Short mmCIF file of N, CA and C in Angstrom, two decimals:
data_model
loop_
_atom_site.label_atom_id
_atom_site.label_comp_id
_atom_site.label_asym_id
_atom_site.label_seq_id
_atom_site.Cartn_x
_atom_site.Cartn_y
_atom_site.Cartn_z
N MET A 1 161.18 114.85 137.52
CA MET A 1 161.75 115.92 136.74
C MET A 1 163.28 115.79 136.78
N LYS A 2 163.90 115.99 135.64
CA LYS A 2 165.36 115.93 135.56
C LYS A 2 165.97 117.21 136.12
N LYS A 3 167.21 117.10 136.57
CA LYS A 3 167.91 118.24 137.14
C LYS A 3 168.91 118.80 136.15
N LEU A 4 169.02 120.11 136.12
CA LEU A 4 170.03 120.80 135.32
C LEU A 4 170.86 121.63 136.29
N PHE A 5 172.14 121.27 136.40
CA PHE A 5 173.06 121.95 137.31
C PHE A 5 173.77 123.06 136.55
N ILE A 6 173.64 124.28 137.03
CA ILE A 6 174.17 125.46 136.34
C ILE A 6 175.24 126.10 137.22
N GLY A 7 176.46 126.06 136.76
CA GLY A 7 177.56 126.70 137.45
C GLY A 7 177.87 128.03 136.80
N ILE A 8 177.99 129.08 137.59
CA ILE A 8 178.21 130.41 137.06
C ILE A 8 179.45 131.02 137.69
N ASP A 9 180.34 131.52 136.84
CA ASP A 9 181.54 132.23 137.28
C ASP A 9 181.34 133.70 136.94
N VAL A 10 181.20 134.53 137.97
CA VAL A 10 180.84 135.94 137.79
C VAL A 10 182.06 136.84 137.85
N SER A 11 182.12 137.79 136.93
CA SER A 11 183.12 138.85 137.00
C SER A 11 182.40 140.18 136.78
N LYS A 12 183.16 141.25 136.76
CA LYS A 12 182.56 142.58 136.68
C LYS A 12 181.69 142.77 135.43
N ASP A 13 182.20 142.40 134.28
CA ASP A 13 181.50 142.69 133.03
C ASP A 13 180.73 141.51 132.44
N VAL A 14 181.17 140.30 132.71
CA VAL A 14 180.54 139.11 132.11
C VAL A 14 180.41 138.00 133.15
N PHE A 15 179.64 136.98 132.78
CA PHE A 15 179.63 135.76 133.56
C PHE A 15 179.67 134.58 132.60
N ASP A 16 180.43 133.57 132.98
CA ASP A 16 180.51 132.32 132.22
C ASP A 16 179.59 131.32 132.89
N TYR A 17 178.97 130.46 132.09
CA TYR A 17 178.09 129.45 132.66
C TYR A 17 178.29 128.10 131.96
N TYR A 18 178.11 127.06 132.75
CA TYR A 18 178.13 125.68 132.27
C TYR A 18 176.90 125.00 132.83
N CYS A 19 176.18 124.29 132.01
CA CYS A 19 174.98 123.59 132.45
C CYS A 19 175.20 122.10 132.22
N LEU A 20 175.13 121.34 133.30
CA LEU A 20 175.32 119.89 133.24
C LEU A 20 174.01 119.19 133.54
N ASP A 21 173.76 118.09 132.82
CA ASP A 21 172.60 117.28 133.16
C ASP A 21 172.99 116.26 134.22
N GLN A 22 172.08 115.40 134.57
CA GLN A 22 172.32 114.43 135.63
C GLN A 22 173.39 113.40 135.28
N GLU A 23 173.70 113.25 134.01
CA GLU A 23 174.75 112.32 133.57
C GLU A 23 176.09 113.04 133.40
N ASN A 24 176.20 114.26 133.92
CA ASN A 24 177.40 115.10 133.84
C ASN A 24 177.79 115.46 132.41
N LYS A 25 176.82 115.53 131.52
CA LYS A 25 177.06 115.98 130.15
C LYS A 25 176.78 117.48 130.08
N ILE A 26 177.69 118.20 129.42
CA ILE A 26 177.46 119.64 129.23
C ILE A 26 176.38 119.81 128.18
N VAL A 27 175.29 120.44 128.57
CA VAL A 27 174.20 120.67 127.62
C VAL A 27 174.15 122.12 127.14
N LEU A 28 174.71 123.03 127.92
CA LEU A 28 174.83 124.43 127.53
C LEU A 28 176.10 124.99 128.16
N ARG A 29 176.71 125.91 127.47
CA ARG A 29 177.81 126.67 128.05
C ARG A 29 177.99 127.94 127.25
N GLY A 30 178.49 128.94 127.92
CA GLY A 30 178.66 130.20 127.21
C GLY A 30 179.05 131.33 128.14
N LYS A 31 178.92 132.51 127.61
CA LYS A 31 179.29 133.74 128.31
C LYS A 31 178.20 134.76 128.03
N ALA A 32 177.89 135.56 129.04
CA ALA A 32 176.87 136.59 128.87
C ALA A 32 177.31 137.86 129.58
N ASP A 33 176.78 138.99 129.14
CA ASP A 33 177.07 140.26 129.79
C ASP A 33 176.45 140.28 131.18
N ASN A 34 177.19 140.76 132.15
CA ASN A 34 176.70 140.87 133.52
C ASN A 34 175.93 142.18 133.67
N ALA A 35 174.85 142.26 132.92
CA ALA A 35 173.95 143.42 132.92
C ALA A 35 172.54 142.89 132.64
N LYS A 36 171.56 143.76 132.76
CA LYS A 36 170.17 143.32 132.63
C LYS A 36 169.90 142.56 131.33
N GLU A 37 170.37 143.06 130.21
CA GLU A 37 170.11 142.39 128.92
C GLU A 37 170.79 141.03 128.84
N GLY A 38 172.01 140.93 129.31
CA GLY A 38 172.71 139.65 129.31
C GLY A 38 172.04 138.62 130.19
N ILE A 39 171.58 139.06 131.36
CA ILE A 39 170.88 138.15 132.28
C ILE A 39 169.55 137.72 131.67
N LYS A 40 168.87 138.66 131.03
CA LYS A 40 167.60 138.35 130.37
C LYS A 40 167.79 137.27 129.30
N GLU A 41 168.81 137.42 128.48
CA GLU A 41 169.09 136.43 127.43
C GLU A 41 169.47 135.07 128.03
N PHE A 42 170.25 135.09 129.10
CA PHE A 42 170.62 133.85 129.77
C PHE A 42 169.38 133.13 130.30
N CYS A 43 168.48 133.87 130.95
CA CYS A 43 167.26 133.27 131.48
C CYS A 43 166.39 132.69 130.37
N LYS A 44 166.28 133.39 129.27
CA LYS A 44 165.53 132.87 128.12
C LYS A 44 166.15 131.56 127.63
N LEU A 45 167.47 131.53 127.57
CA LEU A 45 168.18 130.35 127.09
C LEU A 45 167.94 129.14 127.98
N ILE A 46 168.10 129.29 129.29
CA ILE A 46 167.92 128.12 130.15
C ILE A 46 166.45 127.71 130.23
N ASN A 47 165.54 128.64 130.03
CA ASN A 47 164.12 128.28 130.05
C ASN A 47 163.69 127.51 128.81
N THR A 48 164.55 127.39 127.80
CA THR A 48 164.25 126.54 126.65
C THR A 48 164.39 125.07 127.00
N ARG A 49 165.04 124.78 128.12
CA ARG A 49 165.23 123.40 128.59
C ARG A 49 164.01 122.97 129.39
N LYS A 50 163.03 122.44 128.70
CA LYS A 50 161.78 122.01 129.35
C LYS A 50 162.00 120.68 130.07
N GLY A 51 161.28 120.49 131.15
CA GLY A 51 161.34 119.23 131.89
C GLY A 51 162.49 119.16 132.88
N TYR A 52 163.16 120.28 133.12
CA TYR A 52 164.28 120.32 134.06
C TYR A 52 163.94 121.21 135.25
N SER A 53 164.46 120.82 136.40
CA SER A 53 164.50 121.76 137.53
C SER A 53 165.93 122.30 137.57
N PHE A 54 166.07 123.57 137.82
CA PHE A 54 167.37 124.23 137.76
C PHE A 54 168.00 124.31 139.15
N TRP A 55 169.26 123.94 139.23
CA TRP A 55 170.07 124.06 140.43
C TRP A 55 171.22 124.99 140.06
N ILE A 56 171.21 126.19 140.60
CA ILE A 56 172.18 127.20 140.18
C ILE A 56 173.21 127.42 141.29
N PHE A 57 174.49 127.41 140.89
CA PHE A 57 175.60 127.58 141.81
C PHE A 57 176.50 128.69 141.30
N MET A 58 176.84 129.62 142.19
CA MET A 58 177.80 130.66 141.82
C MET A 58 178.47 131.19 143.08
N GLU A 59 179.64 131.77 142.88
CA GLU A 59 180.34 132.31 144.04
C GLU A 59 179.83 133.71 144.36
N HIS A 60 179.97 134.07 145.61
CA HIS A 60 179.61 135.42 146.03
C HIS A 60 180.80 136.33 145.74
N THR A 61 180.57 137.39 144.98
CA THR A 61 181.66 138.28 144.57
C THR A 61 181.48 139.70 145.09
N LYS A 62 180.98 139.83 146.26
CA LYS A 62 180.72 141.12 146.90
C LYS A 62 179.55 141.84 146.24
N TYR A 63 179.73 142.34 145.04
CA TYR A 63 178.61 143.01 144.38
C TYR A 63 178.49 142.70 142.89
N TYR A 64 179.43 142.02 142.29
CA TYR A 64 179.33 141.70 140.87
C TYR A 64 178.21 140.69 140.60
N ASP A 65 177.85 139.90 141.60
CA ASP A 65 176.79 138.91 141.43
C ASP A 65 175.41 139.45 141.79
N SER A 66 175.32 140.71 142.18
CA SER A 66 174.07 141.24 142.75
C SER A 66 172.89 141.19 141.78
N LEU A 67 173.06 141.56 140.53
CA LEU A 67 171.95 141.50 139.57
C LEU A 67 171.51 140.06 139.32
N LEU A 68 172.47 139.19 139.15
CA LEU A 68 172.16 137.80 138.84
C LEU A 68 171.54 137.07 140.03
N ALA A 69 171.88 137.46 141.24
CA ALA A 69 171.41 136.78 142.44
C ALA A 69 170.12 137.36 143.01
N ARG A 70 169.58 138.37 142.39
CA ARG A 70 168.39 139.02 142.94
C ARG A 70 167.23 138.04 143.06
N ARG A 71 166.56 138.09 144.17
CA ARG A 71 165.39 137.25 144.37
C ARG A 71 164.23 137.69 143.48
N ASP A 72 164.21 138.95 143.11
CA ASP A 72 163.14 139.46 142.25
C ASP A 72 163.62 139.58 140.81
N ILE A 73 164.34 138.55 140.35
CA ILE A 73 164.92 138.59 138.99
C ILE A 73 163.83 138.74 137.93
N ASN A 74 162.60 138.34 138.23
CA ASN A 74 161.53 138.50 137.25
C ASN A 74 161.24 139.95 136.93
N THR A 75 161.62 140.88 137.81
CA THR A 75 161.44 142.29 137.50
C THR A 75 162.46 142.75 136.46
N ILE A 76 163.59 142.03 136.37
CA ILE A 76 164.59 142.33 135.35
C ILE A 76 164.11 141.81 134.00
N ILE A 77 163.56 140.62 134.01
CA ILE A 77 163.13 139.95 132.79
C ILE A 77 161.82 140.53 132.35
#
């Protein structure tokens, strides 16, 4: 299975993301609202990439990353 590396920069209202494949090519990038609907749309978008395992990287921002980092993110989606 191919790897998709997802870097996320989190702020209070939005998060920016870049998705790189194993050849360091940007396959997705964008910005989403740092709220349930924005996270839901982001998850739908990355799940369109079939055949990839996701490796997600983001900084800890005290509490701005809390929704995105939830282990039970499926309850949001």
